[in-house]
CSV table of N, CA, C and O in Angstrom, one decimal:
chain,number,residue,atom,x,y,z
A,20,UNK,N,0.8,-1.2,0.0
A,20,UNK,CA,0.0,0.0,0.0
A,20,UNK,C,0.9,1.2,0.0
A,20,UNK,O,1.9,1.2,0.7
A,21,UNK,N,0.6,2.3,-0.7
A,21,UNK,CA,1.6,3.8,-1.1
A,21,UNK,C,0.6,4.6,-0.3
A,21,UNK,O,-0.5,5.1,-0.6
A,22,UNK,N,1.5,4.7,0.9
A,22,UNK,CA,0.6,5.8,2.0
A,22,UNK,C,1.8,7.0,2.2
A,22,UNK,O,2.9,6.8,2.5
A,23,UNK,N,1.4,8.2,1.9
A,23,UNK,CA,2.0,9.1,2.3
A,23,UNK,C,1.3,10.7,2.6
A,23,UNK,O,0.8,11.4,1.6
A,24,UNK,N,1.3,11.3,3.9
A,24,UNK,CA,0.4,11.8,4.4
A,24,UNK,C,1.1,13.0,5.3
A,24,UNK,O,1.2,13.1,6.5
A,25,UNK,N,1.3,13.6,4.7
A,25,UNK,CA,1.9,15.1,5.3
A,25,UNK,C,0.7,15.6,6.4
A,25,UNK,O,-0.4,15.3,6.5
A,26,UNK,N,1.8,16.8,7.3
A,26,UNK,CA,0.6,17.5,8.2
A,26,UNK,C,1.4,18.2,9.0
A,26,UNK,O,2.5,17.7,9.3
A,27,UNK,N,1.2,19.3,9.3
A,27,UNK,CA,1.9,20.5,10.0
A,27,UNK,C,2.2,21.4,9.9
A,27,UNK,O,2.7,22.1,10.8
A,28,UNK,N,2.0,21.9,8.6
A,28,UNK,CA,2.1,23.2,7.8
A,28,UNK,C,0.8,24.2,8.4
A,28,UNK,O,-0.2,24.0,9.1
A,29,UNK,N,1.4,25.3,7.8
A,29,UNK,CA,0.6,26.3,8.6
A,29,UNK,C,1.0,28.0,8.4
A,29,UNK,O,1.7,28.2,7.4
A,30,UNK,N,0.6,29.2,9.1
A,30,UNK,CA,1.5,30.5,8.4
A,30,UNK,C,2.2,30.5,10.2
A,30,UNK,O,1.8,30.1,11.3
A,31,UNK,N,3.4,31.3,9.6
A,31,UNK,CA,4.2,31.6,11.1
A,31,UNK,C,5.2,32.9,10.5
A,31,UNK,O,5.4,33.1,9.3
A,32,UNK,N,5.6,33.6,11.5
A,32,UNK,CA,6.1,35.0,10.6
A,32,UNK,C,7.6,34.5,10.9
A,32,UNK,O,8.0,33.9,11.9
A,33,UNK,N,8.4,35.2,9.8
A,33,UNK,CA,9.6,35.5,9.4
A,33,UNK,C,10.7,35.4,10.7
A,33,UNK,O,11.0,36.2,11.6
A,34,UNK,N,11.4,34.0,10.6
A,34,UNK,CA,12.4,33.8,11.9
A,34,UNK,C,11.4,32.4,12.8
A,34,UNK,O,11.8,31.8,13.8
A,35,UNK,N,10.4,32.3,12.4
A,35,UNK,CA,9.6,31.3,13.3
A,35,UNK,C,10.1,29.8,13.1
A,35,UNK,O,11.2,29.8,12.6
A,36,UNK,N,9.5,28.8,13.4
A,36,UNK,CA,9.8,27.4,13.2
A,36,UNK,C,8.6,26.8,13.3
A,36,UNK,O,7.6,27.1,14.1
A,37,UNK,N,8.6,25.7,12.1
A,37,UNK,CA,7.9,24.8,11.8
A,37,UNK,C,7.9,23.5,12.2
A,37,UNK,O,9.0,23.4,12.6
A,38,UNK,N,7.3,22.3,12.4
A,38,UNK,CA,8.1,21.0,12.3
A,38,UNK,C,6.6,20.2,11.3
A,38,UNK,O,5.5,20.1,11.8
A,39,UNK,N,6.9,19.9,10.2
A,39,UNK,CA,6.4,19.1,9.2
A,39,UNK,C,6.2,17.6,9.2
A,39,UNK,O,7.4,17.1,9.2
A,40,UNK,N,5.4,16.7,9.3
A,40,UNK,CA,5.4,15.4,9.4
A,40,UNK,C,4.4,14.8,8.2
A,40,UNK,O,3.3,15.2,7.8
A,41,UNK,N,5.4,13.4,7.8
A,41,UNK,CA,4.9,12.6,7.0
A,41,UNK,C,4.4,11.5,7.6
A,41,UNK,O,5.3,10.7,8.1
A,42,UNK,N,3.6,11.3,7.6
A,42,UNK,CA,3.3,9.5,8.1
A,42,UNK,C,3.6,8.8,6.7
A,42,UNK,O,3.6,9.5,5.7
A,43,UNK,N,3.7,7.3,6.6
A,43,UNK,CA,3.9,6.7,6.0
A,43,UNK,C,3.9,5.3,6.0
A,43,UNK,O,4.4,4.6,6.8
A,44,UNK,N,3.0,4.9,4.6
A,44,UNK,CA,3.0,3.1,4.7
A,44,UNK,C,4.0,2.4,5.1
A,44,UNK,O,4.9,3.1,5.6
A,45,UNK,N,4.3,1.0,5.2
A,45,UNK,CA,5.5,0.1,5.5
A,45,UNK,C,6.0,-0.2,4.4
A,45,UNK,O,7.0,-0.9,4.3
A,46,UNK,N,5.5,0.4,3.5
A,46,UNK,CA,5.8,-0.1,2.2
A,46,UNK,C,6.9,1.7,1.4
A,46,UNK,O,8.0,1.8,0.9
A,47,UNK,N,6.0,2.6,1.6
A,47,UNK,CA,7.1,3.9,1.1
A,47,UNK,C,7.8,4.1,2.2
A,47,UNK,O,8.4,5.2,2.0
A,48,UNK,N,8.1,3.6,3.3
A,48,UNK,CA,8.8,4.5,4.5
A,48,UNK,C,10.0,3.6,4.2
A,48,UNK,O,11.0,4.3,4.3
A,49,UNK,N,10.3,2.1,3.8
A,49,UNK,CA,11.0,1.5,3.6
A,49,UNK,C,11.6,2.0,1.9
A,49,UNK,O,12.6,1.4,1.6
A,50,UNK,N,11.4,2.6,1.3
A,50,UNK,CA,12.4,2.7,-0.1
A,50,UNK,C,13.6,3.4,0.3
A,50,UNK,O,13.7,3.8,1.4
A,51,UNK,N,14.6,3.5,-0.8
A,51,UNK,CA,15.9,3.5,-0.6
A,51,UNK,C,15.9,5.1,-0.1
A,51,UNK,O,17.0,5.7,0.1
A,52,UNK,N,15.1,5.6,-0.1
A,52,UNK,CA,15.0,7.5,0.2
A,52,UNK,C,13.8,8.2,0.7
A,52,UNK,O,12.8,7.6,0.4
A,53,UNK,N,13.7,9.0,1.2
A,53,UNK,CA,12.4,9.9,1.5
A,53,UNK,C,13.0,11.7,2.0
A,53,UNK,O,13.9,12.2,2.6
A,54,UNK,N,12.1,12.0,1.3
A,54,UNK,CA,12.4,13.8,1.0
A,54,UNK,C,11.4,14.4,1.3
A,54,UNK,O,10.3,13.9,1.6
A,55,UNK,N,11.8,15.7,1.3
A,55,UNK,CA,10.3,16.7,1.0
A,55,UNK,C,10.9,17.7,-0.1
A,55,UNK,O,12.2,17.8,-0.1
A,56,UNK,N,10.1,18.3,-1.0
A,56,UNK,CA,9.7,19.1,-1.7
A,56,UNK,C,9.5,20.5,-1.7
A,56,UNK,O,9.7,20.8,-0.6
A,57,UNK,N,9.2,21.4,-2.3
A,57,UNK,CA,8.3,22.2,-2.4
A,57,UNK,C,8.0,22.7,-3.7
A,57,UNK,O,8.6,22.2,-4.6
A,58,UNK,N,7.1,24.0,-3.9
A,58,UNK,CA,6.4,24.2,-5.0
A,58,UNK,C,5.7,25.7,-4.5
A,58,UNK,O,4.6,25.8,-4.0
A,59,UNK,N,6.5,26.6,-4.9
A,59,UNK,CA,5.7,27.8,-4.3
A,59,UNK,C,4.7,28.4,-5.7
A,59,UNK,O,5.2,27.9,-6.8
A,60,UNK,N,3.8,29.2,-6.0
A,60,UNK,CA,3.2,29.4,-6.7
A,60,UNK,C,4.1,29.7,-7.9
A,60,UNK,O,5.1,30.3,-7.6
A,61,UNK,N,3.9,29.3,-9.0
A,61,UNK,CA,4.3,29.8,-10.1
A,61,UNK,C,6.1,29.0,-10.5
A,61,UNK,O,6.9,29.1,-11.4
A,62,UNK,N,6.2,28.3,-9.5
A,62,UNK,CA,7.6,27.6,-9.8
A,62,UNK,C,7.6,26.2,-9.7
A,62,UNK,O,6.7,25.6,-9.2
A,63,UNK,N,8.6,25.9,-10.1
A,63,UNK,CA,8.9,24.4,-10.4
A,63,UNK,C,8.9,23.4,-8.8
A,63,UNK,O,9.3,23.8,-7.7
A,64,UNK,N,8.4,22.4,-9.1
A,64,UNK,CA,9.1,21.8,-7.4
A,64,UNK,C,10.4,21.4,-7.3
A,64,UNK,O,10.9,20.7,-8.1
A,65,UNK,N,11.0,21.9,-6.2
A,65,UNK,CA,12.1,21.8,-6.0
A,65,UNK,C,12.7,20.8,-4.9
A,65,UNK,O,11.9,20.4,-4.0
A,66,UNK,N,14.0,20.2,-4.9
A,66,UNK,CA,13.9,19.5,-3.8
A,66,UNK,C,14.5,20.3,-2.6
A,66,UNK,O,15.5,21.1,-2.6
A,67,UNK,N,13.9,19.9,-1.6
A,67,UNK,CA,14.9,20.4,-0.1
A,67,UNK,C,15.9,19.6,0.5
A,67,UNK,O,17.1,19.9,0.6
A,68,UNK,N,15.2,18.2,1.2
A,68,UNK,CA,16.1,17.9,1.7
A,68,UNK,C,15.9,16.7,1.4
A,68,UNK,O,14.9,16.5,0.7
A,69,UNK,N,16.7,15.3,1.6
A,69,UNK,CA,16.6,13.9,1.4
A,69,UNK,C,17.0,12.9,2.9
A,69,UNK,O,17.4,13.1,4.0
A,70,UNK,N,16.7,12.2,2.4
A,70,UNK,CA,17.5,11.3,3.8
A,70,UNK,C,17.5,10.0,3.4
A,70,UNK,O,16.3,9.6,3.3
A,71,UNK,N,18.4,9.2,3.1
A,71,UNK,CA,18.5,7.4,2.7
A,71,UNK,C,18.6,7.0,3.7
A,71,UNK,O,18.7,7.5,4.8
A,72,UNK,N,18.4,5.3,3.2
A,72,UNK,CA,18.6,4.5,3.9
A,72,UNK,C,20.5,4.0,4.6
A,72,UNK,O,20.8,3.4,5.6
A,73,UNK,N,21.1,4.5,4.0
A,73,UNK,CA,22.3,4.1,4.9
A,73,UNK,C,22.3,5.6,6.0
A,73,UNK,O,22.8,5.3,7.1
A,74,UNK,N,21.8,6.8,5.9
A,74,UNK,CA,21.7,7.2,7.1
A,74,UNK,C,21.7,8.4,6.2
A,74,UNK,O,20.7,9.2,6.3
A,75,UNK,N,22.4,8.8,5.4
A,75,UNK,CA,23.2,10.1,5.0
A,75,UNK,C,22.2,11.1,4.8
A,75,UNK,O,21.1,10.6,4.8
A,76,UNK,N,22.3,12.2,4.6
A,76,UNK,CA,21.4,13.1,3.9
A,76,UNK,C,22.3,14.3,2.7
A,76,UNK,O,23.4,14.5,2.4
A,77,UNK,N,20.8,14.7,2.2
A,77,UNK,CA,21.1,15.6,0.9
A,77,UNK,C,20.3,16.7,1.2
A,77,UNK,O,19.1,16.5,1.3
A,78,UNK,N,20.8,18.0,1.3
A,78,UNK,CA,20.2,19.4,1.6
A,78,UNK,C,20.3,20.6,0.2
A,78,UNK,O,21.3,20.7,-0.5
A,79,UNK,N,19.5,21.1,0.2
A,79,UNK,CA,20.0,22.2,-1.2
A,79,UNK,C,20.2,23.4,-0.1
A,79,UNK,O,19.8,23.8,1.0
A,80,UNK,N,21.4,23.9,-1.2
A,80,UNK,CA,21.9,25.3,-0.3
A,80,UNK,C,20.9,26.2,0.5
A,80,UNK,O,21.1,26.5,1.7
A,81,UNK,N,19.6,26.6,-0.3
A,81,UNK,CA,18.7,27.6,0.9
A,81,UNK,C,18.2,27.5,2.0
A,81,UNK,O,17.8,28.5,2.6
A,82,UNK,N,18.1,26.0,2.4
A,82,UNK,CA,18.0,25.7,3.9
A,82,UNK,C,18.9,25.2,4.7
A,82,UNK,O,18.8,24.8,5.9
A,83,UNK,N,19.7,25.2,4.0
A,83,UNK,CA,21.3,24.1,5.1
A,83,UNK,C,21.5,25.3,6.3
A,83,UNK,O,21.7,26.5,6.3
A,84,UNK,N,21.5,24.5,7.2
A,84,UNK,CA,21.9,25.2,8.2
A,84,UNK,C,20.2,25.9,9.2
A,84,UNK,O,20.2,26.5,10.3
A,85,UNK,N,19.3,25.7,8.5
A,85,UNK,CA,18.0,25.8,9.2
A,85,UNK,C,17.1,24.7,8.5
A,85,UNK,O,16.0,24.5,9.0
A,86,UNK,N,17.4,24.3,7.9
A,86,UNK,CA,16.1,22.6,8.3
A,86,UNK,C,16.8,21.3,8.5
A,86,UNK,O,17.9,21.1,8.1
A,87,UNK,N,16.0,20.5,9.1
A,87,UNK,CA,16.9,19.3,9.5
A,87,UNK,C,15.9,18.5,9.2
A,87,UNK,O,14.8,18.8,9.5
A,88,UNK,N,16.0,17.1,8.4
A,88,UNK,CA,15.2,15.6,8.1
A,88,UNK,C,15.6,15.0,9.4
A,88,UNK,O,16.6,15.2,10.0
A,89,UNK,N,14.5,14.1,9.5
A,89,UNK,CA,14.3,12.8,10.4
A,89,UNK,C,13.7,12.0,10.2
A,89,UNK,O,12.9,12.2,9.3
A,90,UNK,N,13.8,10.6,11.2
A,90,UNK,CA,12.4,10.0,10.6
A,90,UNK,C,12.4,8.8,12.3
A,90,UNK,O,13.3,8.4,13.0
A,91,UNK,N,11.5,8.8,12.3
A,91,UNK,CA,10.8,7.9,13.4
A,91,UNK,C,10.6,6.1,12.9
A,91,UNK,O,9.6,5.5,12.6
A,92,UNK,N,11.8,5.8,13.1
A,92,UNK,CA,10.7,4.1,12.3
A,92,UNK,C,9.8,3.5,13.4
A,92,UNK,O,9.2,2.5,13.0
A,93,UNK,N,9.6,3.8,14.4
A,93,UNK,CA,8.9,3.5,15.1
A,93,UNK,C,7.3,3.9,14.7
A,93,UNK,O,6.2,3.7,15.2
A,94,UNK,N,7.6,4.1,14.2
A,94,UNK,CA,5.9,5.5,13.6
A,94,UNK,C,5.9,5.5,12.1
A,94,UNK,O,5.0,6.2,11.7
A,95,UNK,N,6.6,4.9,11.3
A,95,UNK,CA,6.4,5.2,9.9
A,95,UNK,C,6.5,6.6,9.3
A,95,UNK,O,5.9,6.8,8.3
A,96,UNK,N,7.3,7.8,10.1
A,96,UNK,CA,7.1,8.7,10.3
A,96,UNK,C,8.2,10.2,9.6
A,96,UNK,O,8.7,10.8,10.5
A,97,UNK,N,8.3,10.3,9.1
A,97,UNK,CA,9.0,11.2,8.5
A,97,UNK,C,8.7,13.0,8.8
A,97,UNK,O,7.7,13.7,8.6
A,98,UNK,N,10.2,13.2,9.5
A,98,UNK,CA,10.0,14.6,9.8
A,98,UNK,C,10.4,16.2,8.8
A,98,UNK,O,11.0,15.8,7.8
A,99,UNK,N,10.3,17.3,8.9
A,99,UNK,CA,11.0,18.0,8.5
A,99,UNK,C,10.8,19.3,9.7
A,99,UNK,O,9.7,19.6,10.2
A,100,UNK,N,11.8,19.8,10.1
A,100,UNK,CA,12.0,21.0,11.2
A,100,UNK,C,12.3,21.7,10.4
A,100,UNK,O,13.1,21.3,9.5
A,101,UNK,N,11.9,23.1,10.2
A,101,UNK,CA,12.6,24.2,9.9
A,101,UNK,C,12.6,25.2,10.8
A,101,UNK,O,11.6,25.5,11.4
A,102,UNK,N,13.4,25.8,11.1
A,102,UNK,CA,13.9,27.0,11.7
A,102,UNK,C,14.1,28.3,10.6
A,102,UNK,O,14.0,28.3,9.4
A,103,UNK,N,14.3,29.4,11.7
A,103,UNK,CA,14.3,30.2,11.0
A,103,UNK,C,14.1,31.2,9.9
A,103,UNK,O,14.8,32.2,9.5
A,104,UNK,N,12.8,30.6,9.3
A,104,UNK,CA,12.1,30.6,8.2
A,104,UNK,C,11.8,31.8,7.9
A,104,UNK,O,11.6,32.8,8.6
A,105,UNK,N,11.7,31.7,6.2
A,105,UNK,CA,11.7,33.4,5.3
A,105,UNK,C,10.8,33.5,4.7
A,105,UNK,O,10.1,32.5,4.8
A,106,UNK,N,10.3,34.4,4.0
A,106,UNK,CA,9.4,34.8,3.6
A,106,UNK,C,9.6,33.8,2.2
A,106,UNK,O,8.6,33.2,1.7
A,107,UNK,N,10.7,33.6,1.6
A,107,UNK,CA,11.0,33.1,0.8
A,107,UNK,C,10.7,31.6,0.6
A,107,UNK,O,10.7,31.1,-0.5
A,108,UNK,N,10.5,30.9,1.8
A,108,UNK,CA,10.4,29.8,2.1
A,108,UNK,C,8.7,29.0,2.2
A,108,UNK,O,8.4,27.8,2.4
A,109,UNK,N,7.7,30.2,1.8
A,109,UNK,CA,6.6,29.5,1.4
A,109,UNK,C,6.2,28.7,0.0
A,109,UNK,O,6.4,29.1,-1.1
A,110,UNK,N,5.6,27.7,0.4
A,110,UNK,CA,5.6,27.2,-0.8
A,110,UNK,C,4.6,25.7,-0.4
A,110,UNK,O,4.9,25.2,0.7
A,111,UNK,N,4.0,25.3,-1.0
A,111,UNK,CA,3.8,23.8,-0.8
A,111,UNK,C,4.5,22.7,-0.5
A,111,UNK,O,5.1,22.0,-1.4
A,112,UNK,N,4.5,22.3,0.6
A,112,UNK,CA,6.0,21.2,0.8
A,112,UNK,C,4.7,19.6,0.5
A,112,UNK,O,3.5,19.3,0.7
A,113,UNK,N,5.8,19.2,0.1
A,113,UNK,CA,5.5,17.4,-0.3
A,113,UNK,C,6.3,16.4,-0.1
A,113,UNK,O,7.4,16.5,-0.6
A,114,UNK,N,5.9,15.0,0.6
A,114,UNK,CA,7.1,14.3,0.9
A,114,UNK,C,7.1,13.4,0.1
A,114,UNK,O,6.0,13.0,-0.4
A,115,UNK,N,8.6,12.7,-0.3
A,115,UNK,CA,8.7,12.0,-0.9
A,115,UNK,C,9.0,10.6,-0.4
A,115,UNK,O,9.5,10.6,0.7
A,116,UNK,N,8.8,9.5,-0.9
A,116,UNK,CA,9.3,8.2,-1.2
A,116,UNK,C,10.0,7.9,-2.7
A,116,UNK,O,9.5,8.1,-3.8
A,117,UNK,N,11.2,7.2,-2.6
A,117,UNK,CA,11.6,6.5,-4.1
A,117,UNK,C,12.8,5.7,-4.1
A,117,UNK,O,13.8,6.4,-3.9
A,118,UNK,N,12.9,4.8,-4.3
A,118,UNK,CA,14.2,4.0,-4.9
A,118,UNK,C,15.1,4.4,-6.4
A,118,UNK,O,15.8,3.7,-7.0
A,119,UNK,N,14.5,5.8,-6.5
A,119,UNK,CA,16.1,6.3,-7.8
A,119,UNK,C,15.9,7.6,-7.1
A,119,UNK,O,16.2,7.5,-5.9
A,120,UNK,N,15.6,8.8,-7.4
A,120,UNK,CA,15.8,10.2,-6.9
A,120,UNK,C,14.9,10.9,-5.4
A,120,UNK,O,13.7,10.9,-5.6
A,121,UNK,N,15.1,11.3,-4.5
A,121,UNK,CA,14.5,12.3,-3.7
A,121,UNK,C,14.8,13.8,-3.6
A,121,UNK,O,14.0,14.4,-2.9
A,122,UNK,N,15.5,14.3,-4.0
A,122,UNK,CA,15.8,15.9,-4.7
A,122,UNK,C,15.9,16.1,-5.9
A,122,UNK,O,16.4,17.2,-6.2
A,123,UNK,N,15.6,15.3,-6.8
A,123,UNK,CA,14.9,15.9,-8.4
A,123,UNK,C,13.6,15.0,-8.5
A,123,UNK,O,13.4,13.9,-7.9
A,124,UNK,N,13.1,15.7,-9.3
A,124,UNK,CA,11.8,15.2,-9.8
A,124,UNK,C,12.1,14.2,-11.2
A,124,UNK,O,12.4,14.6,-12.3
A,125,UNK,N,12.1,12.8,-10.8
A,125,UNK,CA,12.6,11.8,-11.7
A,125,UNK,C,12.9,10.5,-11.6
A,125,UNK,O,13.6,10.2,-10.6
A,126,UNK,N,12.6,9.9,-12.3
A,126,UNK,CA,11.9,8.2,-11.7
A,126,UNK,C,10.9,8.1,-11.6
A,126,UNK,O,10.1,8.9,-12.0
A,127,UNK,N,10.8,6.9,-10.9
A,127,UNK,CA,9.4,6.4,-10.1
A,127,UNK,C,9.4,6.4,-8.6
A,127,UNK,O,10.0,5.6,-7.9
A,128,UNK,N,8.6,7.6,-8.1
A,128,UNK,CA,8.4,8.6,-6.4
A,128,UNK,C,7.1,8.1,-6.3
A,128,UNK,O,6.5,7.5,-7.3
A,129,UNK,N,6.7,8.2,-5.3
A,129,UNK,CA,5.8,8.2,-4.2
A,129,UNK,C,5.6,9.5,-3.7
A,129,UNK,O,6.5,10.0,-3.2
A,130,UNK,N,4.3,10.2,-3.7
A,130,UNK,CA,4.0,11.3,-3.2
A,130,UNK,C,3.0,11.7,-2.2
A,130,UNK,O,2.2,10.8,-2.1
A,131,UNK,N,2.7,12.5,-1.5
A,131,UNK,CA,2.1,13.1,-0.2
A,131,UNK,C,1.0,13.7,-0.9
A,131,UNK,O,0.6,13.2,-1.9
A,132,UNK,N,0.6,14.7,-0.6
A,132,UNK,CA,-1.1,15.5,-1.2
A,132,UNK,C,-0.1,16.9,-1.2
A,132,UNK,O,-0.2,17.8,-2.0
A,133,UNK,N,0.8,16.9,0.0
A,133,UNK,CA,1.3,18.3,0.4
A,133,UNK,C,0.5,19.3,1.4
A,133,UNK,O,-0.7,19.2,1.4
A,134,UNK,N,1.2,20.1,2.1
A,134,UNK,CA,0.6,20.8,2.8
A,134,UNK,C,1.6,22.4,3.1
A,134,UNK,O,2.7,22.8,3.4
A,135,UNK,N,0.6,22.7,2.8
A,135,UNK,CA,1.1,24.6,3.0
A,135,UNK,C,1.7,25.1,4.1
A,135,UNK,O,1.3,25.3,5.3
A,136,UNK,N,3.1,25.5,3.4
A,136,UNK,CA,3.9,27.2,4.8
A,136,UNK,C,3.5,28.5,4.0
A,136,UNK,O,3.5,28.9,2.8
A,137,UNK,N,3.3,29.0,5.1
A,137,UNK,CA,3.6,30.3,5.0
A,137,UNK,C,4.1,30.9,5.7
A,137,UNK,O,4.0,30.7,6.9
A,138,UNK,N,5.2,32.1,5.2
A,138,UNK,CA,6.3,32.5,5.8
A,138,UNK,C,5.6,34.4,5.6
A,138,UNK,O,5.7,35.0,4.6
A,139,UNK,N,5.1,34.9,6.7
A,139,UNK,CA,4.7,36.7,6.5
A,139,UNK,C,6.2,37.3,7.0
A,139,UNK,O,6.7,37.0,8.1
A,140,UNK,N,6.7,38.2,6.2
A,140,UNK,CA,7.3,39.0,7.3
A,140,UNK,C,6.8,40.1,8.6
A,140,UNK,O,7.7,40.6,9.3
């Protein structure tokens, strides 16, 4: 079963913190990767962050250093924290599942519905 189920998004002003969660089947929580996304109006989705299965992670420069991935296997559960958050940083976030990419859009992914930040200054 391909369960993937975001939740925690919300608006918080400029410098605030978020923390984002994916629940997830036994089936996408186990592929070789799981990410989140985003997609602010009018642009491409982008990747943010990744996290494999040997442990490592993959961050794109605009958040390094204020968001951090995790994941709960106890819970099927995939996190995203962000700190520090900009105005810049609204956008639709979406989590991923996939055994070839989690920060580009490409292969065969597993996707969430997505759920909304908003960043006001």
């Amino acid at each position: 079963q391909v369960q993937l189920v975001e939740s925690g998004g919300g608006s918080v002003q400029a410098g605030g913190s978020l923390r984002l969660s994916c629940a997830a089947s036994e089936y996408t929580y186990s592929r070789r990767c799981m990410g989140w996304f985003r997609q602010a109006l009018g642009k491409e989705r982008e990747g943010v962050i990744a996290i494999y299965s040997d442990g490592s992670t993959n961050i794109a420069d605009s958040v390094n250093g204020r968001f951090t991935i995790s994941k709960d296997n106890a819970k099927n559960t995939l996190y995203l924290e962000m700190n520090s958050l900009k105005p810049e940083d609204t956008a639709m976030y979406y989590c991923v599942a996939s055994d070839d990419y989690c920060m580009l859009v490409l292969g065969k992914q597993y996707w969430g519905q997505g759920t909304q930040v908003t960043v006001s200054s």
